[in-house]
Coordinates of C-alpha atoms in Angstrom, one line a residue:
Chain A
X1377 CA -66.1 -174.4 38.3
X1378 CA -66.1 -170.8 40.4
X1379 CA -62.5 -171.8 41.6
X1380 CA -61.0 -168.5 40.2
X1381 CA -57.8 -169.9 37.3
X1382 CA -55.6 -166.4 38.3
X1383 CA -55.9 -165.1 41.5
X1384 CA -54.4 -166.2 45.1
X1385 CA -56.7 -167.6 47.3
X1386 CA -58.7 -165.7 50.2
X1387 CA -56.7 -165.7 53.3
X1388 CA -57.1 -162.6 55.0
X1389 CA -60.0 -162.4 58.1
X1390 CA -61.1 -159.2 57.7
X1391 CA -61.8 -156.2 54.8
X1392 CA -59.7 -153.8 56.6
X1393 CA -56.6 -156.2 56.1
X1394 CA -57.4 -157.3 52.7
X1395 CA -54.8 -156.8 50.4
X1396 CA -55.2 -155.0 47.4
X1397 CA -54.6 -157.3 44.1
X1398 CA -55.2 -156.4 40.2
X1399 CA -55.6 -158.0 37.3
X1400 CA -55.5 -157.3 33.8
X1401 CA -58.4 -156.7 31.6
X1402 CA -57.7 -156.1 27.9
X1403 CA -54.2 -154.2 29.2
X1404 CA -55.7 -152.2 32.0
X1405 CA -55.0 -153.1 35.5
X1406 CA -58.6 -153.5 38.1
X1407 CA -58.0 -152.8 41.2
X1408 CA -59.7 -155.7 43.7
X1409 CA -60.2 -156.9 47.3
X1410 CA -61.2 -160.6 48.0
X1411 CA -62.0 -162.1 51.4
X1412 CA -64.5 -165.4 52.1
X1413 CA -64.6 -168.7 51.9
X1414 CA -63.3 -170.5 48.7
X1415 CA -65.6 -172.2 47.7
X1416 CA -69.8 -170.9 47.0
X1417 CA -70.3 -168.5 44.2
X1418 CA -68.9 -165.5 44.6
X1419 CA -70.8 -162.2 45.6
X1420 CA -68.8 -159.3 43.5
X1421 CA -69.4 -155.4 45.0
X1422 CA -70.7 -152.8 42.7
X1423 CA -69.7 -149.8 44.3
X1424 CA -71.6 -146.5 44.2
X1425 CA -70.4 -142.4 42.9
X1426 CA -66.8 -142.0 43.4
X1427 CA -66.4 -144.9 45.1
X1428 CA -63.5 -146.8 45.7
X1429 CA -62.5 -149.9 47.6
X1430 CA -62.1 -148.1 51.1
X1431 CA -66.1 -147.0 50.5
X1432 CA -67.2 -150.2 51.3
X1433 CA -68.9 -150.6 55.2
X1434 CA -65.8 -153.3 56.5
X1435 CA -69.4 -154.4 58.6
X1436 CA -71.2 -155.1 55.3
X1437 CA -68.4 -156.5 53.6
X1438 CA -67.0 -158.5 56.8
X1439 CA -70.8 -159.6 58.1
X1440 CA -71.3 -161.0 53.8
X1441 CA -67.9 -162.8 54.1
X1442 CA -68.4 -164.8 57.0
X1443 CA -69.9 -166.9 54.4
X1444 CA -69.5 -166.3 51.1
X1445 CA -66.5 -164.7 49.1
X1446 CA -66.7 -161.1 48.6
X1447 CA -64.8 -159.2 46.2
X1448 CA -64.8 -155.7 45.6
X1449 CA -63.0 -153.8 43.0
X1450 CA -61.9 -150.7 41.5
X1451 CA -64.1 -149.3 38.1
X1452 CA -61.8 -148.7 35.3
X1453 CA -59.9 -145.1 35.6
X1454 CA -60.9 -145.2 39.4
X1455 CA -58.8 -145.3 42.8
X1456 CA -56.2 -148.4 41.9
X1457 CA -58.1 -149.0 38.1
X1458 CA -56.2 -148.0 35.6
X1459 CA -57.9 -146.8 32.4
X1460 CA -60.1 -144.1 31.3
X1461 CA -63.7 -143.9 33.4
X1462 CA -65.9 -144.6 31.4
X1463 CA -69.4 -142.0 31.3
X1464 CA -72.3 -144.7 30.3
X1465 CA -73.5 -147.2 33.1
X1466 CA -73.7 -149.7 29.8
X1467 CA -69.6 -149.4 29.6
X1468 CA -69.3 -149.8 33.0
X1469 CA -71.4 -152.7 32.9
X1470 CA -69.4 -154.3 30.1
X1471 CA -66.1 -153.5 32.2
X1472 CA -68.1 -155.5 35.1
X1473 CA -68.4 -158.4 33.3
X1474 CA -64.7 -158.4 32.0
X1475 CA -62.9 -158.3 35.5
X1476 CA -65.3 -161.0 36.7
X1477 CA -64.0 -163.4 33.6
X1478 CA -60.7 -162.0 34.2
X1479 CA -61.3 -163.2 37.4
X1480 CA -61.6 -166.8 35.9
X1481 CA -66.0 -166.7 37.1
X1482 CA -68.6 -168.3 35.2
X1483 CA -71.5 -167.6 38.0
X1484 CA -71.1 -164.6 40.3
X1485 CA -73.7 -162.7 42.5
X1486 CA -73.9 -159.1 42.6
X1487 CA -74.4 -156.8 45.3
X1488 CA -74.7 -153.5 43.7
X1489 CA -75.1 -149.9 45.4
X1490 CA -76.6 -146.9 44.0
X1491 CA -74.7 -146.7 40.8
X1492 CA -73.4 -150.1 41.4
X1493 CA -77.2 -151.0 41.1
X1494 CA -77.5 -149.2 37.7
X1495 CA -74.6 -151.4 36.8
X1496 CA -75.7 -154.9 38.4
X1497 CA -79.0 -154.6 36.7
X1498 CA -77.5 -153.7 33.1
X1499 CA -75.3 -157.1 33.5
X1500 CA -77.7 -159.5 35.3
X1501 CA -80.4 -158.4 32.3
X1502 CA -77.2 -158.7 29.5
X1503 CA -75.7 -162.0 31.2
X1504 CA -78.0 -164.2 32.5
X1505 CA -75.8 -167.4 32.7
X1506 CA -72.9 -165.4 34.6
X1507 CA -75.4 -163.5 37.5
X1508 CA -77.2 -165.9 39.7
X1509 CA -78.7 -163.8 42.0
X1510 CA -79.0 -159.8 42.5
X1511 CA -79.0 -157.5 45.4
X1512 CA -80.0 -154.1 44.9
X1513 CA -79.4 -151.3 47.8
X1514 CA -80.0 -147.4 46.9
X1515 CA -81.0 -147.5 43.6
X1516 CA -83.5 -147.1 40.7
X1517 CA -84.2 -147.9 37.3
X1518 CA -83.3 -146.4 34.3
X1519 CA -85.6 -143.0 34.0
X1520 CA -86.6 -143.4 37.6
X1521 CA -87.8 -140.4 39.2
X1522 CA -85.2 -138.0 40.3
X1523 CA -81.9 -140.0 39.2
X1524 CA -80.9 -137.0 36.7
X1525 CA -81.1 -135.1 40.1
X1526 CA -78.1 -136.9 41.5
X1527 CA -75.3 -135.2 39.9
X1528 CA -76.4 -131.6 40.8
X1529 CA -77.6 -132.6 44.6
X1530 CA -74.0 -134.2 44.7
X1531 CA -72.4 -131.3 43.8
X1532 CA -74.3 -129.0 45.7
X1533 CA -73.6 -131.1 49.1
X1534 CA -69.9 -131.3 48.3
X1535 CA -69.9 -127.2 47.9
X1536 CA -72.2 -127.1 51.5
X1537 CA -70.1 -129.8 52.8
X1538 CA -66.9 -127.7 52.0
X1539 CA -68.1 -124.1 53.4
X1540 CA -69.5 -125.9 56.3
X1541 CA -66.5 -128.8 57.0
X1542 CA -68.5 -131.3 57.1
X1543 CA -68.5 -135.0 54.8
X1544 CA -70.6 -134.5 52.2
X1545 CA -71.5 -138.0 52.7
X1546 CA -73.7 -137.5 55.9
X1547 CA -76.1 -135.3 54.1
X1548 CA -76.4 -137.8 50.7
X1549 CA -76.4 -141.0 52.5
X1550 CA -78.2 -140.5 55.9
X1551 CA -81.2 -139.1 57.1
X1552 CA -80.9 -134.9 59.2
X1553 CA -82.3 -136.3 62.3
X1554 CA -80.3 -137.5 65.7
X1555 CA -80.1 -141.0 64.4
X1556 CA -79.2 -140.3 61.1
X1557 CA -76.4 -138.0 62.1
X1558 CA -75.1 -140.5 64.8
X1559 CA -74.9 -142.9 62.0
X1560 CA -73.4 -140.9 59.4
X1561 CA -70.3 -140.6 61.7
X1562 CA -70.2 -144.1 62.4
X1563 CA -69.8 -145.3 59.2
X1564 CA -67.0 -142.2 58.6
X1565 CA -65.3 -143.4 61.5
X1566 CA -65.8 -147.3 59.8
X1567 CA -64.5 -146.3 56.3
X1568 CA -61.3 -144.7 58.0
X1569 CA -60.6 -148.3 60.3
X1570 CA -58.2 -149.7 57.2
X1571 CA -54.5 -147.3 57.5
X1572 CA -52.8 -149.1 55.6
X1573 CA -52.3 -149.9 51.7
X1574 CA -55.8 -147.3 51.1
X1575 CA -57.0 -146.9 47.6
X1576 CA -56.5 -144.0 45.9
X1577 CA -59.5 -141.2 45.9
X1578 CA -61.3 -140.7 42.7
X1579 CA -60.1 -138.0 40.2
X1580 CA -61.9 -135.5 39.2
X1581 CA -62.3 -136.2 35.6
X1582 CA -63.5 -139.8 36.8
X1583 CA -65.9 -138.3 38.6
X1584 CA -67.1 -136.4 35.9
X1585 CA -68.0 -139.3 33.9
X1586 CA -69.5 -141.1 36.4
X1587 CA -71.9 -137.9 36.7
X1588 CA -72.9 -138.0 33.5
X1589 CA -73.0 -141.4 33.2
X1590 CA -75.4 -141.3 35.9
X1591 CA -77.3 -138.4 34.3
X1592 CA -78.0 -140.4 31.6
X1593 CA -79.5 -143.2 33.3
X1594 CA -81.8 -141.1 34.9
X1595 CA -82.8 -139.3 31.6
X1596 CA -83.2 -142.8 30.0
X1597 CA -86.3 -144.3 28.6
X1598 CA -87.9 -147.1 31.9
X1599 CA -86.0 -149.9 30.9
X1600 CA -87.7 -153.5 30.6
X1601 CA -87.2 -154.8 33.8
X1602 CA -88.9 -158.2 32.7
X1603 CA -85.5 -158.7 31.1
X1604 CA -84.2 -159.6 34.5
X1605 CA -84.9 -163.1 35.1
X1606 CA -83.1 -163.7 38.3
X1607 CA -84.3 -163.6 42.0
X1608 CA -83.6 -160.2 43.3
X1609 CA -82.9 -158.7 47.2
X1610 CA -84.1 -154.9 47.1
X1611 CA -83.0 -152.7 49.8
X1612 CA -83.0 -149.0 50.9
X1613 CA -83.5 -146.4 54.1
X1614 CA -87.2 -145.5 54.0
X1615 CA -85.7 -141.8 53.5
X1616 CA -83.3 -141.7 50.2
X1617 CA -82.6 -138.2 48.6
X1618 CA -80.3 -139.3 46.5
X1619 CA -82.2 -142.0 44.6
X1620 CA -85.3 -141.7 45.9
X1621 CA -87.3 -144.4 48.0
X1622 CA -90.0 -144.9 45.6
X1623 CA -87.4 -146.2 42.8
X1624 CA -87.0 -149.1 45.2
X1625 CA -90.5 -149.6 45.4
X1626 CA -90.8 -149.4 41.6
X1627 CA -87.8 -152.1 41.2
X1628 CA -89.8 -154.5 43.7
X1629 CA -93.0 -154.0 41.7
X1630 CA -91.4 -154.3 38.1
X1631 CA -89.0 -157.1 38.9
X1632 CA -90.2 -160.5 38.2
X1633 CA -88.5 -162.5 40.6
X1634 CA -88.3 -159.7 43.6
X1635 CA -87.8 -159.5 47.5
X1636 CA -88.1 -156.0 49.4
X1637 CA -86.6 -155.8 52.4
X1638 CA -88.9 -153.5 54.3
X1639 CA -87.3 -149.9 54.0
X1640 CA -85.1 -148.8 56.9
X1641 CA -86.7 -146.7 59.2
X1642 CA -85.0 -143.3 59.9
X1643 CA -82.3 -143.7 57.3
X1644 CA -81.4 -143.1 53.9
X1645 CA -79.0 -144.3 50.4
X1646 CA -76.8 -145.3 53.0
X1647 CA -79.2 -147.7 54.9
X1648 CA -77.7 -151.0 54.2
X1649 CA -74.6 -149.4 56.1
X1650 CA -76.8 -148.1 58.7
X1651 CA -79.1 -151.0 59.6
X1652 CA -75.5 -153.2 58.6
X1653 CA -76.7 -156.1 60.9
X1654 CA -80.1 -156.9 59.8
X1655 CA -78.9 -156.1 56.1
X1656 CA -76.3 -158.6 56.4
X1657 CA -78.5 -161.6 57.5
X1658 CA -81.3 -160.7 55.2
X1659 CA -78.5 -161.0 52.1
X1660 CA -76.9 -164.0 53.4
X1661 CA -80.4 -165.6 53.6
X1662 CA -81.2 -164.4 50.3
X1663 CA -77.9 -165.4 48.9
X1664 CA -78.3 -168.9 50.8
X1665 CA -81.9 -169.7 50.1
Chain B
X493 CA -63.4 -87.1 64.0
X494 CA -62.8 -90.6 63.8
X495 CA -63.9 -91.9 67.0
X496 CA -66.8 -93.9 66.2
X497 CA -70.2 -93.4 68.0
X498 CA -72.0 -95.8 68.8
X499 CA -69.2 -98.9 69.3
X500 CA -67.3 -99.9 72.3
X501 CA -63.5 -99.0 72.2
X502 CA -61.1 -102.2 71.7
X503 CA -59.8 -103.6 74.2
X504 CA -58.6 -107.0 73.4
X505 CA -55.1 -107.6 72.3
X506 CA -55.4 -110.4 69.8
X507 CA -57.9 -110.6 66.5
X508 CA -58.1 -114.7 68.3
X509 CA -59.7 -112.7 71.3
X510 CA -61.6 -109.9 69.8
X511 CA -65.8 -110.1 70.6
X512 CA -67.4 -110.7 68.0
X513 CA -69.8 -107.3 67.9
X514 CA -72.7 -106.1 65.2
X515 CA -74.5 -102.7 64.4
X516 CA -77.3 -102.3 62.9
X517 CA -77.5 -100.9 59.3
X518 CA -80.5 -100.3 58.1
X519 CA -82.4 -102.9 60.2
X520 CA -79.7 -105.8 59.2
X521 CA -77.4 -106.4 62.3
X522 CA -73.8 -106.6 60.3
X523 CA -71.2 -108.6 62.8
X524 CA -67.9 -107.0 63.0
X525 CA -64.3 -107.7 65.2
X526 CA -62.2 -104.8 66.0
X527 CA -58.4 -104.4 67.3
X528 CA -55.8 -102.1 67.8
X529 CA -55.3 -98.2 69.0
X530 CA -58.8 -96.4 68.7
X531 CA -56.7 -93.1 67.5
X532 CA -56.0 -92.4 63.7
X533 CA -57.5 -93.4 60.9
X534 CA -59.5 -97.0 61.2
X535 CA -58.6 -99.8 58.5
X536 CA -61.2 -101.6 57.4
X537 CA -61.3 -104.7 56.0
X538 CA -62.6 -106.2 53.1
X539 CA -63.0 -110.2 52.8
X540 CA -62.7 -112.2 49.8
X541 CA -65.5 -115.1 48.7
X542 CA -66.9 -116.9 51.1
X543 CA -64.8 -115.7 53.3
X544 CA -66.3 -114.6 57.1
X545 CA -64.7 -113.2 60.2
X546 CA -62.5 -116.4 60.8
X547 CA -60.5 -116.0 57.3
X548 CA -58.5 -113.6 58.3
X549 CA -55.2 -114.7 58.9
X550 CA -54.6 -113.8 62.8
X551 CA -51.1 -112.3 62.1
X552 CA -52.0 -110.0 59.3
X553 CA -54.6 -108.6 61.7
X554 CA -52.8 -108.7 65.0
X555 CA -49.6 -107.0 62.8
X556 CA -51.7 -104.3 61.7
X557 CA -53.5 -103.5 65.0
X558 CA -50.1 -103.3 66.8
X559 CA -50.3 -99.4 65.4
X560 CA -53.6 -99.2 63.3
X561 CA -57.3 -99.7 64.7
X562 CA -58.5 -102.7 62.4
X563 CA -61.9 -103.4 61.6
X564 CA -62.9 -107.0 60.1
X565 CA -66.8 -107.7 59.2
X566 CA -69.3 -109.9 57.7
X567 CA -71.3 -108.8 54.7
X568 CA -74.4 -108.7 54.4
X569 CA -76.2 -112.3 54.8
X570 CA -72.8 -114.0 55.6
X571 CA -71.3 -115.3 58.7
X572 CA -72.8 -113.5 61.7
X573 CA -74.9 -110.6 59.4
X574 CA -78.0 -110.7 58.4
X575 CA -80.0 -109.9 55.7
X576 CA -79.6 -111.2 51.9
X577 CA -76.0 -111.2 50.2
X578 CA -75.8 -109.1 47.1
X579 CA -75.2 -110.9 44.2
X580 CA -73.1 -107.4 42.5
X581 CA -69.6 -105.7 43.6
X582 CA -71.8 -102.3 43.4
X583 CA -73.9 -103.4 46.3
X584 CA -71.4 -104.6 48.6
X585 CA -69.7 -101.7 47.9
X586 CA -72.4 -99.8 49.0
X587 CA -73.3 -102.2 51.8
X588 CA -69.7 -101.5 53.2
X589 CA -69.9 -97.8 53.0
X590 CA -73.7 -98.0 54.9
X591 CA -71.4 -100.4 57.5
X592 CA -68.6 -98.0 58.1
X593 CA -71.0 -95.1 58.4
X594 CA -72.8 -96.9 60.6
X595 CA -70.1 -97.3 62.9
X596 CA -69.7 -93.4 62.8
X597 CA -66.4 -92.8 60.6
X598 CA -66.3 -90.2 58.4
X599 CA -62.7 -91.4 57.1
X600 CA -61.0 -94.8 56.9
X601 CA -58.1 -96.8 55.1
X602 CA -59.6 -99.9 53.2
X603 CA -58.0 -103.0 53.1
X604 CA -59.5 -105.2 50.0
X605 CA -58.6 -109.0 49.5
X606 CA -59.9 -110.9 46.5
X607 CA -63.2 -110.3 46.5
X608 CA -62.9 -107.3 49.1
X609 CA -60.5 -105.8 46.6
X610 CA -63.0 -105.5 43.7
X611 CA -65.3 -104.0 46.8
X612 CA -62.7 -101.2 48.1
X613 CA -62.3 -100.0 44.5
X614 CA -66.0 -99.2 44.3
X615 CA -66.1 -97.3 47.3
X616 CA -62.8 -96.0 46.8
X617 CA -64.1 -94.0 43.3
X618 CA -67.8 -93.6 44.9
X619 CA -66.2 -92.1 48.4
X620 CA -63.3 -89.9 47.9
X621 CA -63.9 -88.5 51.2
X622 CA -64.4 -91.3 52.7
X623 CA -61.4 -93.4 51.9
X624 CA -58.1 -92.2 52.9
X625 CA -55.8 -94.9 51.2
X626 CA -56.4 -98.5 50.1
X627 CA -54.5 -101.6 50.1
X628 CA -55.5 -104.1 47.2
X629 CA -54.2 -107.7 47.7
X630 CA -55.3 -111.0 45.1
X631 CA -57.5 -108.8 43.2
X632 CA -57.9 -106.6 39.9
X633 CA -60.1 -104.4 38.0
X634 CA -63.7 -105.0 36.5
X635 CA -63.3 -106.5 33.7
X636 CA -59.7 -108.3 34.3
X637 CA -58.7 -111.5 33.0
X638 CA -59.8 -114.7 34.1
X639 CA -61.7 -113.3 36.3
X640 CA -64.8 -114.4 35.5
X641 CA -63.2 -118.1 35.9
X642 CA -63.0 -117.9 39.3
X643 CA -66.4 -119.3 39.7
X644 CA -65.8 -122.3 37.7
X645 CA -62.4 -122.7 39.5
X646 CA -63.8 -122.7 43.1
X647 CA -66.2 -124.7 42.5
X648 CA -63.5 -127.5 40.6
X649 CA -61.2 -126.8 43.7
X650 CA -64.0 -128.0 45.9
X651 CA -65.0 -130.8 44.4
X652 CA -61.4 -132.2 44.0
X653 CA -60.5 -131.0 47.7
X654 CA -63.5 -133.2 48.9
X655 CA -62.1 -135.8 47.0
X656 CA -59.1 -136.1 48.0
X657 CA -59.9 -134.8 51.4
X658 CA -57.9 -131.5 51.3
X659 CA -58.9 -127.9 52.1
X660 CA -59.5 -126.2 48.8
X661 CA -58.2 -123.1 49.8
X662 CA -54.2 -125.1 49.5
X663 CA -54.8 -125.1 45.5
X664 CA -56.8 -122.0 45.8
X665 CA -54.8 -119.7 48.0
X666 CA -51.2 -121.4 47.3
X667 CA -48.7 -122.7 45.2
X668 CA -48.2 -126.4 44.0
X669 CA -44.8 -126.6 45.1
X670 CA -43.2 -127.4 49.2
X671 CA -42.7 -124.2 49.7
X672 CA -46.6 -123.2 49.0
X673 CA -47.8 -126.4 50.3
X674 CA -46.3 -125.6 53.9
X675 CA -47.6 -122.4 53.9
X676 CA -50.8 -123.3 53.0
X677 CA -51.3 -125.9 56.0
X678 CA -49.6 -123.2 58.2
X679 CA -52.3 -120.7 57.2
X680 CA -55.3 -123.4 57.9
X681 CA -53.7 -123.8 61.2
X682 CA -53.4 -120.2 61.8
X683 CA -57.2 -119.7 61.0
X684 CA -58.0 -122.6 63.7
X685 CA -56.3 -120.6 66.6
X686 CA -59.5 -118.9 67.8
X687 CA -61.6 -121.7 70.0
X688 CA -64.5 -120.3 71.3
X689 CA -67.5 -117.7 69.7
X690 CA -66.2 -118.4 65.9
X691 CA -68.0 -117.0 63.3
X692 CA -70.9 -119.1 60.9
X693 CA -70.0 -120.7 58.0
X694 CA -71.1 -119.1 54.5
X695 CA -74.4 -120.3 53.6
X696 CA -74.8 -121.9 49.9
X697 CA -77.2 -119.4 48.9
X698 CA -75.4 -116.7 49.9
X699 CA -71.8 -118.2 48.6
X700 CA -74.1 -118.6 44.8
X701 CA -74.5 -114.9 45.2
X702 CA -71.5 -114.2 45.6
X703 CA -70.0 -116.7 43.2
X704 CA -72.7 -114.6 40.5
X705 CA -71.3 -110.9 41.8
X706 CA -68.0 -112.3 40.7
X707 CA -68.2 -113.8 37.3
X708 CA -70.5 -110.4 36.7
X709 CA -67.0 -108.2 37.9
X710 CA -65.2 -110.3 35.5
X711 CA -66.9 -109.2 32.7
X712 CA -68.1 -105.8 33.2
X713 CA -66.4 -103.4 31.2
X714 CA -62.7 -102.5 31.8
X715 CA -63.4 -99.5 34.8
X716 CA -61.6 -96.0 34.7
X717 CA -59.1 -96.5 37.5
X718 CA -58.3 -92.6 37.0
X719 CA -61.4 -92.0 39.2
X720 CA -59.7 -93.5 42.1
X721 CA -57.0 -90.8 43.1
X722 CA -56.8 -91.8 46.6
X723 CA -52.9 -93.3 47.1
X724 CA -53.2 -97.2 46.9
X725 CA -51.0 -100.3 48.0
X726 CA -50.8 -102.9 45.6
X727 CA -49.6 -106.6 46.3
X728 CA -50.2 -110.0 45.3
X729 CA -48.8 -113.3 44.9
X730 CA -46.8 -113.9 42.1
X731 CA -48.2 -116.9 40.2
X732 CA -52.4 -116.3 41.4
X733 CA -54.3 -119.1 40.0
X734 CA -57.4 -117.1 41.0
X735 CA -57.2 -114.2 40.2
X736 CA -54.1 -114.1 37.6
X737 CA -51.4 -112.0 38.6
X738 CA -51.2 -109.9 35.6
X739 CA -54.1 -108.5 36.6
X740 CA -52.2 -106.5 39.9
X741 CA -49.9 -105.4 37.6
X742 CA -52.6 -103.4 35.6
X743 CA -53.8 -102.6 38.7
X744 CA -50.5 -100.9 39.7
X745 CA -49.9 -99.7 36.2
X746 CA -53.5 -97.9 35.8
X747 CA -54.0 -96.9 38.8
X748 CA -52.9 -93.1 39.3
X749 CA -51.3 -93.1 42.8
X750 CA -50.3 -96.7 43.0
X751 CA -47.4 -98.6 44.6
X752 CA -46.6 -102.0 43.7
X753 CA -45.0 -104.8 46.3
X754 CA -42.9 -106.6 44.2
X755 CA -44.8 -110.1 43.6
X756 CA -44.4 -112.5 46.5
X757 CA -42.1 -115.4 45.2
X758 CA -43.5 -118.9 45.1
X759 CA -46.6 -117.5 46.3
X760 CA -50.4 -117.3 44.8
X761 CA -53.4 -115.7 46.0
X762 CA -52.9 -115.7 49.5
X763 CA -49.5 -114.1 49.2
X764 CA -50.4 -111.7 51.9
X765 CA -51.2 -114.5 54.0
X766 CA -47.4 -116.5 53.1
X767 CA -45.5 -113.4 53.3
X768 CA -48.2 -112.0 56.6
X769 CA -44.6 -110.4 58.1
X770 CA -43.3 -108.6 55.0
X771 CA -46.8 -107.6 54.1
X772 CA -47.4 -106.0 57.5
X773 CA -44.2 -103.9 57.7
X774 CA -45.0 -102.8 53.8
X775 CA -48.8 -101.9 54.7
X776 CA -48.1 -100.0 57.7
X777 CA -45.6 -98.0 56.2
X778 CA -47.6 -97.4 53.4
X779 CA -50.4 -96.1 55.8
X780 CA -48.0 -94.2 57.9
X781 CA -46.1 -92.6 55.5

């Protein structure tokens, strides 16, 4: 029933050698890397802010497919995507649930981070026969505290990052102190394993919409998280500027069927690539139990 | 008359080996690299946004200080001086005359880039005695247009260089063509050739200052360039996405003892930088003759 009717089977060992596939959702082309075992139902990656298939931690996405089939893939207008990005996390949600019918899925998981989180939780609360079970890492609700922060703390560390030649992504996703920092570099040093057949960066007009997209969740009226009927992993570093700690606390309170993984100590958004080894066993036990 | 002070006498024979020094102006410590023969009249320098002691390019100074004594420095609250940047032309201007006073000249040649060109025509019309002659490179009057779009360019340019992982200063400084591309990635290695005691990065708060003194240049009212009578090089790129080459040619045209370098072919803002030989041979002659 999960067998997928229109896209070659798994067969590579690792993310960094996954090839990149696509397939065609109402004429545009998604962008998408699988890897796993067959069979199971399949956990689908919901990546975060400019994002694009290289983003992933190959440790998270490795560790997860040891046992379950991962797939990743491309939002529309973004890295291999084809398309015009949308700027509401309720289109990019809808464009979720395409690709995973394109995909020939009736049940999938989600494992969605930061604004992949926005977007898992719009489609596990709009398709509750399709999402089994949720994992959120680095996110919030809609309206949560500080989300309409994100677009202007982004920019601002990508102009700082720029003057001072230095990621922007070690400021936004780990914590200023010695372990943060030593992290920070090791995941850089992780995204740039993969050479060959890298996706695309993200435009600057996709980016755009994603901002305002992103905006407007945070500017949003609290959504009904009741709505969300199935079981639900919450994870996040105890430290997250960019969407702040407590909206992961507020998820595990408001969600009905909730787990919170105890916040990562010393870290921040990025603390399910930080803490990669612990995450990955607590989401295969979720995912398993 | 023009031996300075209160400063040590160059000694090194590359801007890559100059010390970095600083003298204290008004109780702010402004940092400061000098070069070249301490006879004649000194060249000072005038840097563009964001720019610190590092951006000049190492042959345009080493060129120049084969015959003329060449003075780079930080402005105020950038790179190695302290205090708080200015957030108008007017005060940098006058910060730069306090500088250069400071150091004990009573008459010097300015050279303005960008940014640093808006500042030498302020102290050009406010110091007749003062300046001898100017040299005006990627720049143009109060009031020129598109200037006040170089904020909102700079700050596009840096997002999409983050993205895509490029120095923003190859879009910035350059052309989009091979020609400009190679020159730009020659110029960012150039600017890596000093090692050791480099200067700080711009700060954000003091690169939003100077971001705001800009946009406020571009649309002050059109300035009387009669009022600066001292003789004055003019030279640009011609096709400068930053600050549009037209606006050199007014320069040149409005200006009263102006000569104009014809444009540098496929070349933008940092044609003084592409063309660093050319330029040097036209800018000594122009301050020798």
């Amino acid at each position: 029933m999960n067998a997928p009717r229109n896209s070659p089977s798994p067969s590579t060992s690792s993310y960094q050698n996954a090839p990149t596939r696509s397939v065609s959702v109402h004429g545009e082309n998604f962008a998408y890397r699988e890897l796993g075992p067959e069979d199971g139902v399949p956990l689908i990656l919901l990546v975060h802010l400019a994002g694009v298939l290289d983003n992933w931690d190959p440790r998270v996405v490795d560790g997860l497919a040891a046992r379950r089939r991962v797939i990743a893939f491309d939002n529309r207008g973004v890295g291999g995507s084809s398309g015009s990005t949308p700027d509401t996390i309720e289109a990019m949600a809808r464009d979720a649930v395409l690709f995973i019918r394109a995909l020939g899925f009736d049940q999938v998981d989600l494992l969605g981070l930061s604004m992949g989180g926005f977007v898992a939780q719009v489609v596990a609360a709009e398709e509750p026969r399709l999402v089994r079970k949720v994992i959120l890492a680095g996110t919030g609700p809609a309206g949560g505290p500080g989300i309409d922060k994100v677009p202007a703390l982004t920019i601002q560390a990508t102009l700082k990052g720029t003057l001072t030649r230095q990621d922007p992504k070690l400021s936004l996703f780990f914590t200023d102190t010695a372990g943060g920092r030593q992290a920070g570099r090791a995941l850089l040093e992780r995204l740039k394993e993969r050479t060959h057949d890298r996706d695309k960066d993200i435009s600057l007009p996709a980016f755009r919409a994603q901002l305002k997209a992103i905006k407007r969740w945070g500017r949003q009226a609290p959504s009904d998280l009741s709505e969300i009927r199935q079981p639900v992993l919450v994870a996040n570093g105890e430290n997250d500027r960019m969407v702040p700690s407590p909206n992961t606390l507020d998820l595990a309170a408001r969600l009905p069927r909730s787990e919170l993984v105890p916040l990562y100590p010393d870290a921040g958004h990025g603390g399910i690539f930080q803490y990669h080894e612990e995450f990955v066993t607590r989401a295969l036990g979720f995912l398993e139990s």
